[in-house]
PDB file of C-alpha atoms in Angstrom:
ATOM      1  CA  GLY A  15       2.556   9.625  39.976  1.00 65.00           C
ATOM      2  CA  ALA A  16      -0.453  11.408  38.011  1.00 71.00           C
ATOM      3  CA  VAL A  17      -2.848   9.562  36.281  1.00 88.00           C
ATOM      4  CA  VAL A  18      -5.051  11.210  33.195  1.00 92.00           C
ATOM      5  CA  SER A  19      -8.286   9.653  32.392  1.00 93.00           C
ATOM      6  CA  GLN A  20     -10.064  10.171  29.219  1.00 95.00           C
ATOM      7  CA  HIS A  21     -13.092   8.533  28.987  1.00 95.00           C
ATOM      8  CA  PRO A  22     -14.529   7.099  26.348  1.00 96.00           C
ATOM      9  CA  SER A  23     -11.270   5.335  24.628  1.00 94.00           C
ATOM     10  CA  TRP A  24     -13.488   4.081  21.874  1.00 95.00           C
ATOM     11  CA  VAL A  25     -16.607   5.405  20.654  1.00 96.00           C
ATOM     12  CA  ILE A  26     -18.700   4.779  16.908  1.00 96.00           C
ATOM     13  CA  CYS A  27     -20.906   6.823  15.843  1.00 95.00           C
ATOM     14  CA  LYS A  28     -23.034   7.860  12.774  1.00 96.00           C
ATOM     15  CA  SER A  29     -22.954  11.527  10.872  1.00 96.00           C
ATOM     16  CA  GLY A  30     -24.020  13.780  11.549  1.00 96.00           C
ATOM     17  CA  THR A  31     -23.710  13.607  15.507  1.00 96.00           C
ATOM     18  CA  SER A  32     -22.059  15.021  17.983  1.00 97.00           C
ATOM     19  CA  VAL A  33     -19.903  13.195  21.043  1.00 97.00           C
ATOM     20  CA  LYS A  34     -17.965  14.492  23.992  1.00 97.00           C
ATOM     21  CA  ILE A  35     -14.784  13.801  24.607  1.00 97.00           C
ATOM     22  CA  GLU A  36     -13.851  14.500  28.565  1.00 96.00           C
ATOM     23  CA  CYS A  37     -10.134  14.274  30.365  1.00 95.00           C
ATOM     24  CA  ARG A  38      -9.823  14.041  34.033  1.00 95.00           C
ATOM     25  CA  SER A  39      -6.481  14.612  35.986  1.00 92.00           C
ATOM     26  CA  LEU A  40      -7.533  12.268  38.828  1.00 91.00           C
ATOM     27  CA  ASP A  41      -4.235  13.193  41.882  1.00 88.00           C
ATOM     28  CA  PHE A  42      -3.219  16.586  40.420  1.00 89.00           C
ATOM     29  CA  GLN A  43      -4.655  19.459  39.047  1.00 89.00           C
ATOM     30  CA  ALA A  44      -5.030  21.308  35.903  1.00 87.00           C
ATOM     31  CA  THR A  45      -5.425  24.221  34.828  1.00 82.00           C
ATOM     32  CA  THR A  46      -4.211  23.673  31.012  1.00 87.00           C
ATOM     33  CA  MET A  47      -4.968  21.085  29.610  1.00 91.00           C
ATOM     34  CA  PHE A  48      -4.186  20.166  25.403  1.00 92.00           C
ATOM     35  CA  TRP A  49      -6.200  18.133  22.948  1.00 95.00           C
ATOM     36  CA  TYR A  50      -4.365  16.651  20.133  1.00 94.00           C
ATOM     37  CA  ARG A  51      -5.229  14.302  17.180  1.00 94.00           C
ATOM     38  CA  GLN A  52      -3.424  11.543  15.800  1.00 88.00           C
ATOM     39  CA  PHE A  53      -4.244  10.434  12.241  1.00 82.00           C
ATOM     40  CA  PRO A  54      -2.644   6.730  11.450  1.00 77.00           C
ATOM     41  CA  LYS A  55       0.407   6.131  11.529  1.00 71.00           C
ATOM     42  CA  GLN A  56       2.065  10.475  11.637  1.00 76.00           C
ATOM     43  CA  SER A  57       2.418  12.350  15.231  1.00 80.00           C
ATOM     44  CA  LEU A  58       0.285  13.813  17.456  1.00 86.00           C
ATOM     45  CA  MET A  59      -1.125  17.055  16.420  1.00 89.00           C
ATOM     46  CA  LEU A  60      -1.789  19.956  18.607  1.00 89.00           C
ATOM     47  CA  MET A  61      -5.865  21.246  17.949  1.00 93.00           C
ATOM     48  CA  ALA A  62      -6.049  23.175  20.689  1.00 92.00           C
ATOM     49  CA  THR A  63      -4.740  24.452  24.865  1.00 89.00           C
ATOM     50  CA  SER A  64      -7.733  24.016  26.600  1.00 87.00           C
ATOM     51  CA  ASN A  65      -7.007  26.543  30.314  1.00 84.00           C
ATOM     52  CA  GLU A  66      -9.083  26.813  32.704  1.00 83.00           C
ATOM     53  CA  GLY A  67     -12.442  29.321  33.016  1.00 82.00           C
ATOM     54  CA  SER A  68     -11.234  30.956  29.907  1.00 84.00           C
ATOM     55  CA  LYS A  69     -11.530  29.884  26.011  1.00 87.00           C
ATOM     56  CA  ALA A  70      -9.312  27.599  24.528  1.00 90.00           C
ATOM     57  CA  THR A  71      -6.611  28.851  22.029  1.00 90.00           C
ATOM     58  CA  TYR A  72      -6.748  26.751  19.228  1.00 93.00           C
ATOM     59  CA  GLU A  73      -4.102  25.732  16.185  1.00 90.00           C
ATOM     60  CA  GLN A  74      -4.368  27.203  13.553  1.00 89.00           C
ATOM     61  CA  GLY A  75      -6.759  25.680  10.626  1.00 91.00           C
ATOM     62  CA  VAL A  76      -8.843  23.975  13.660  1.00 93.00           C
ATOM     63  CA  GLU A  77     -12.541  24.809  13.702  1.00 93.00           C
ATOM     64  CA  LYS A  78     -13.676  26.012  17.126  1.00 91.00           C
ATOM     65  CA  ASP A  79     -16.676  25.881  15.912  1.00 94.00           C
ATOM     66  CA  LYS A  80     -16.822  21.789  15.232  1.00 95.00           C
ATOM     67  CA  PHE A  81     -14.242  21.119  18.315  1.00 96.00           C
ATOM     68  CA  LEU A  82     -16.370  22.827  21.127  1.00 95.00           C
ATOM     69  CA  ILE A  83     -13.760  22.316  24.142  1.00 93.00           C
ATOM     70  CA  ASN A  84     -14.781  22.997  27.680  1.00 90.00           C
ATOM     71  CA  HIS A  85     -12.708  23.649  30.488  1.00 88.00           C
ATOM     72  CA  ALA A  86     -14.861  24.055  33.725  1.00 82.00           C
ATOM     73  CA  SER A  87     -13.014  22.598  35.802  1.00 89.00           C
ATOM     74  CA  LEU A  88      -8.924  22.299  37.984  1.00 90.00           C
ATOM     75  CA  THR A  89      -9.905  18.583  36.732  1.00 92.00           C
ATOM     76  CA  LEU A  90     -11.957  18.179  33.533  1.00 93.00           C
ATOM     77  CA  SER A  91     -11.791  19.508  29.998  1.00 93.00           C
ATOM     78  CA  THR A  92     -14.256  17.933  27.118  1.00 95.00           C
ATOM     79  CA  LEU A  93     -14.001  18.345  23.835  1.00 96.00           C
ATOM     80  CA  THR A  94     -16.669  17.440  21.511  1.00 97.00           C
ATOM     81  CA  VAL A  95     -17.060  16.864  18.256  1.00 97.00           C
ATOM     82  CA  THR A  96     -20.300  18.591  17.134  1.00 96.00           C
ATOM     83  CA  SER A  97     -21.685  17.292  13.531  1.00 96.00           C
ATOM     84  CA  ALA A  98     -18.765  14.748  13.360  1.00 96.00           C
ATOM     85  CA  HIS A  99     -18.264  13.346   9.608  1.00 95.00           C
ATOM     86  CA  PRO A 100     -15.635  10.580   8.147  1.00 95.00           C
ATOM     87  CA  GLU A 101     -13.458  13.398   7.962  1.00 93.00           C
ATOM     88  CA  ASP A 102     -13.575  13.219  11.879  1.00 95.00           C
ATOM     89  CA  SER A 103     -12.454   9.374  12.088  1.00 95.00           C
ATOM     90  CA  SER A 104      -9.176   9.822  14.132  1.00 94.00           C
ATOM     91  CA  PHE A 105      -7.321   9.031  17.795  1.00 94.00           C
ATOM     92  CA  TYR A 106      -8.305  12.207  20.054  1.00 96.00           C
ATOM     93  CA  ILE A 107      -5.856  12.333  22.997  1.00 95.00           C
ATOM     94  CA  CYS A 108      -5.681  14.981  25.718  1.00 95.00           C
ATOM     95  CA  SER A 109      -3.048  15.709  28.475  1.00 92.00           C
ATOM     96  CA  ALA A 110      -2.387  18.175  31.724  1.00 90.00           C
ATOM     97  CA  ARG A 111       0.080  19.197  33.346  1.00 83.00           C
ATOM     98  CA  ASP A 112       0.446  19.825  37.074  1.00 81.00           C
ATOM     99  CA  ARG A 113      -0.620  23.463  37.904  1.00 79.00           C
ATOM    100  CA  ARG A 114       1.341  22.680  40.909  1.00 78.00           C
ATOM    101  CA  GLN A 115       4.816  22.384  38.526  1.00 68.00           C
ATOM    102  CA  GLY A 116       5.089  24.799  36.556  1.00 62.00           C
ATOM    103  CA  SER A 117       7.126  23.268  34.236  1.00 60.00           C
ATOM    104  CA  SER A 118       6.564  19.225  34.637  1.00 65.00           C
ATOM    105  CA  PRO A 119       6.181  17.454  31.440  1.00 69.00           C
ATOM    106  CA  LEU A 120       2.993  16.531  30.347  1.00 82.00           C
ATOM    107  CA  HIS A 121       0.738  13.208  31.743  1.00 87.00           C
ATOM    108  CA  PHE A 122      -1.127  11.307  28.891  1.00 91.00           C
ATOM    109  CA  GLY A 123      -4.889  10.026  28.891  1.00 92.00           C
ATOM    110  CA  ASN A 124      -5.301   6.698  26.869  1.00 90.00           C
ATOM    111  CA  GLY A 125      -6.284   8.521  23.933  1.00 93.00           C
ATOM    112  CA  THR A 126     -10.281   7.733  22.580  1.00 95.00           C
ATOM    113  CA  ARG A 127     -10.254   6.365  18.845  1.00 95.00           C
ATOM    114  CA  LEU A 128     -13.044   7.702  16.962  1.00 96.00           C
ATOM    115  CA  THR A 129     -15.118   6.118  14.169  1.00 96.00           C
ATOM    116  CA  VAL A 130     -17.243   8.709  12.077  1.00 96.00           C
ATOM    117  CA  THR A 131     -19.934   6.222  10.040  1.00 95.00           C
TER     118      THR A 131
ATOM    119  CA  ALA B  17       7.584  28.867  14.318  1.00 75.00           C
ATOM    120  CA  GLN B  18       8.434  25.556  16.066  1.00 81.00           C
ATOM    121  CA  ARG B  19       9.221  21.483  14.408  1.00 89.00           C
ATOM    122  CA  VAL B  20      10.466  18.493  14.981  1.00 93.00           C
ATOM    123  CA  THR B  21      11.479  16.139  12.749  1.00 95.00           C
ATOM    124  CA  GLN B  22      12.564  12.350  13.939  1.00 95.00           C
ATOM    125  CA  PRO B  23      13.846  11.240   9.987  1.00 95.00           C
ATOM    126  CA  GLU B  24      13.523   6.940  10.037  1.00 94.00           C
ATOM    127  CA  LYS B  25       9.821   6.103  10.610  1.00 92.00           C
ATOM    128  CA  LEU B  26      11.121   2.504  11.228  1.00 95.00           C
ATOM    129  CA  LEU B  27      14.241   1.388  13.178  1.00 97.00           C
ATOM    130  CA  SER B  28      15.593  -1.974  13.675  1.00 97.00           C
ATOM    131  CA  VAL B  29      18.434  -3.439  15.816  1.00 97.00           C
ATOM    132  CA  PHE B  30      19.315  -6.813  17.905  1.00 97.00           C
ATOM    133  CA  LYS B  31      18.834  -7.628  21.183  1.00 97.00           C
ATOM    134  CA  GLY B  32      22.594  -5.579  22.193  1.00 97.00           C
ATOM    135  CA  ALA B  33      23.064  -3.713  19.641  1.00 97.00           C
ATOM    136  CA  PRO B  34      23.693   0.067  19.939  1.00 97.00           C
ATOM    137  CA  VAL B  35      20.550   2.027  19.245  1.00 97.00           C
ATOM    138  CA  GLU B  36      19.588   5.508  18.370  1.00 97.00           C
ATOM    139  CA  LEU B  37      16.567   7.113  16.966  1.00 98.00           C
ATOM    140  CA  LYS B  38      17.415  11.087  15.561  1.00 97.00           C
ATOM    141  CA  CYS B  39      15.644  14.086  16.791  1.00 97.00           C
ATOM    142  CA  ASN B  40      16.137  17.806  14.756  1.00 97.00           C
ATOM    143  CA  TYR B  41      14.285  20.393  15.978  1.00 95.00           C
ATOM    144  CA  SER B  42      14.138  23.955  14.953  1.00 92.00           C
ATOM    145  CA  TYR B  43      12.912  27.142  17.029  1.00 88.00           C
ATOM    146  CA  SER B  44      14.188  31.066  17.523  1.00 82.00           C
ATOM    147  CA  GLY B  45      14.731  30.638  21.635  1.00 80.00           C
ATOM    148  CA  SER B  46      15.864  27.845  24.379  1.00 81.00           C
ATOM    149  CA  PRO B  47      13.710  24.524  23.493  1.00 85.00           C
ATOM    150  CA  GLU B  48      12.900  22.325  26.595  1.00 87.00           C
ATOM    151  CA  LEU B  49      13.108  18.996  24.577  1.00 91.00           C
ATOM    152  CA  PHE B  50      11.546  16.004  26.249  1.00 92.00           C
ATOM    153  CA  TRP B  51      11.493  11.673  24.932  1.00 95.00           C
ATOM    154  CA  TYR B  52       8.322  10.722  25.303  1.00 93.00           C
ATOM    155  CA  VAL B  53       7.449   6.377  24.932  1.00 93.00           C
ATOM    156  CA  GLN B  54       4.461   4.274  23.458  1.00 90.00           C
ATOM    157  CA  TYR B  55       5.002   0.689  24.489  1.00 91.00           C
ATOM    158  CA  SER B  56       2.433  -0.013  22.574  1.00 86.00           C
ATOM    159  CA  ARG B  57      -1.648  -0.841  23.892  1.00 80.00           C
ATOM    160  CA  GLN B  58      -0.655   1.449  26.375  1.00 84.00           C
ATOM    161  CA  ARG B  59      -0.606   5.305  27.423  1.00 84.00           C
ATOM    162  CA  LEU B  60       2.648   8.099  25.668  1.00 87.00           C
ATOM    163  CA  GLN B  61       4.563   8.960  28.979  1.00 88.00           C
ATOM    164  CA  LEU B  62       7.878  10.643  28.903  1.00 88.00           C
ATOM    165  CA  LEU B  63      10.668   8.881  28.931  1.00 92.00           C
ATOM    166  CA  LEU B  64      13.344  11.733  29.587  1.00 90.00           C
ATOM    167  CA  ARG B  65      13.434  15.927  29.260  1.00 87.00           C
ATOM    168  CA  HIS B  66      16.606  17.771  28.962  1.00 84.00           C
ATOM    169  CA  ILE B  67      16.983  19.074  31.445  1.00 80.00           C
ATOM    170  CA  SER B  68      16.813  16.910  33.573  1.00 79.00           C
ATOM    171  CA  ARG B  69      20.128  14.914  32.167  1.00 76.00           C
ATOM    172  CA  GLU B  70      19.343  11.770  33.129  1.00 79.00           C
ATOM    173  CA  SER B  71      19.623   8.311  32.047  1.00 83.00           C
ATOM    174  CA  ILE B  72      16.624   6.781  31.962  1.00 86.00           C
ATOM    175  CA  LYS B  73      16.058   3.001  31.127  1.00 91.00           C
ATOM    176  CA  GLY B  74      19.429   3.073  30.163  1.00 92.00           C
ATOM    177  CA  PHE B  75      17.822   6.444  27.507  1.00 95.00           C
ATOM    178  CA  THR B  76      20.463   9.234  27.131  1.00 94.00           C
ATOM    179  CA  ALA B  77      19.797  11.735  25.122  1.00 94.00           C
ATOM    180  CA  ASP B  78      22.101  14.839  25.163  1.00 89.00           C
ATOM    181  CA  LEU B  79      21.023  18.301  23.425  1.00 90.00           C
ATOM    182  CA  ASN B  80      22.993  19.974  21.077  1.00 92.00           C
ATOM    183  CA  LYS B  81      22.017  23.765  20.335  1.00 89.00           C
ATOM    184  CA  GLY B  82      25.048  23.597  17.653  1.00 91.00           C
ATOM    185  CA  GLU B  83      23.673  20.894  15.519  1.00 93.00           C
ATOM    186  CA  THR B  84      20.040  21.252  17.559  1.00 94.00           C
ATOM    187  CA  SER B  85      19.158  17.946  17.172  1.00 95.00           C
ATOM    188  CA  PHE B  86      18.708  16.127  20.594  1.00 96.00           C
ATOM    189  CA  HIS B  87      19.348  12.564  20.033  1.00 97.00           C
ATOM    190  CA  LEU B  88      18.125   9.148  21.824  1.00 97.00           C
ATOM    191  CA  LYS B  89      21.007   6.602  22.656  1.00 96.00           C
ATOM    192  CA  LYS B  90      21.426   3.715  23.974  1.00 96.00           C
ATOM    193  CA  PRO B  91      24.257   1.743  24.650  1.00 96.00           C
ATOM    194  CA  PHE B  92      23.234  -1.815  24.716  1.00 97.00           C
ATOM    195  CA  ALA B  93      18.787  -2.452  23.580  1.00 97.00           C
ATOM    196  CA  GLN B  94      16.801  -4.687  25.467  1.00 97.00           C
ATOM    197  CA  GLU B  95      13.271  -6.595  23.132  1.00 96.00           C
ATOM    198  CA  GLU B  96      11.391  -4.853  26.301  1.00 96.00           C
ATOM    199  CA  ASP B  97      12.358  -1.648  24.085  1.00 97.00           C
ATOM    200  CA  SER B  98      10.276  -2.048  21.207  1.00 97.00           C
ATOM    201  CA  ALA B  99       7.610   1.028  21.826  1.00 95.00           C
ATOM    202  CA  MET B 100       7.212   4.116  19.241  1.00 93.00           C
ATOM    203  CA  TYR B 101       9.269   7.171  20.599  1.00 96.00           C
ATOM    204  CA  TYR B 102       8.715  10.798  20.181  1.00 94.00           C
ATOM    205  CA  CYS B 103      10.634  13.708  20.511  1.00 95.00           C
ATOM    206  CA  ALA B 104       8.563  16.655  22.227  1.00 93.00           C
ATOM    207  CA  LEU B 105       9.777  20.229  21.992  1.00 90.00           C
ATOM    208  CA  THR B 106       7.836  23.117  23.970  1.00 85.00           C
ATOM    209  CA  GLY B 107       8.707  27.306  23.704  1.00 75.00           C
ATOM    210  CA  ARG B 108       9.390  29.235  26.898  1.00 65.00           C
ATOM    211  CA  GLY B 109       5.802  30.976  26.397  1.00 60.00           C
ATOM    212  CA  SER B 110       2.624  30.169  28.510  1.00 52.00           C
ATOM    213  CA  ALA B 111       1.120  27.444  27.293  1.00 58.00           C
ATOM    214  CA  ARG B 112       4.633  25.570  26.824  1.00 68.00           C
ATOM    215  CA  GLN B 113       2.225  23.551  24.429  1.00 73.00           C
ATOM    216  CA  LEU B 114       4.449  20.383  23.384  1.00 81.00           C
ATOM    217  CA  THR B 115       5.271  20.176  19.164  1.00 86.00           C
ATOM    218  CA  PHE B 116       6.086  16.336  18.478  1.00 90.00           C
ATOM    219  CA  GLY B 117       8.306  15.105  15.745  1.00 93.00           C
ATOM    220  CA  SER B 118       6.677  11.981  13.384  1.00 91.00           C
ATOM    221  CA  GLY B 119       7.863   9.600  15.413  1.00 93.00           C
ATOM    222  CA  THR B 120       9.839   6.853  15.133  1.00 95.00           C
ATOM    223  CA  GLN B 121       8.589   3.256  16.119  1.00 94.00           C
ATOM    224  CA  LEU B 122      12.340   0.615  17.095  1.00 97.00           C
ATOM    225  CA  THR B 123      12.397  -3.134  17.036  1.00 97.00           C
ATOM    226  CA  VAL B 124      14.980  -4.648  19.329  1.00 97.00           C
ATOM    227  CA  LEU B 125      15.077  -8.101  17.216  1.00 96.00           C
ATOM    228  CA  PRO B 126      15.977 -11.200  19.712  1.00 94.00           C
TER     229      PRO B 126
END
């Protein structure tokens, strides 16, 4: 089945540094990928929609200059948390849809646990 | 705006008992509804979708447009059903992003 690989699985960084999270679709191409954030014991909140070859669409309240998204190819989207602060500590999950199947469900990565000290 | 509500954060049932996880939604058009499941230490995965009208692992869910509900049901719960369940909705827009409910942690007791 379709697999989405997310890397790293966990990362600890110091306040003020930047962290990049990669999301790859391994056996399918995705024109659209989605980035979610999940706080402890809460639901997944959509942060932004990543579109291949164009700018990402951010949800209300998500700072685009802080959460940089790049979707350079049909199999890779990256989320960079810039100048990270402790309040950015969270679980970040990406998902992707096979471009050949417009109505197919999303496939999820395993998530990245970010801890900012 | 689209919204998904799962009123129960935690649900415990005994093995062999019926289980129902509630989901209500709010959407102005015709949504597509899904149930996703996350087993311990595994990624989120699709359990079923309303347009397929299928039964997966004994689970079924019927879309009730009148009550705007998409409750997940299983007549006889098994211990391996213990997991976090998320109800999700997508609209008909071009991006088709998912909106998730807050999730229900199901525990099936022996």
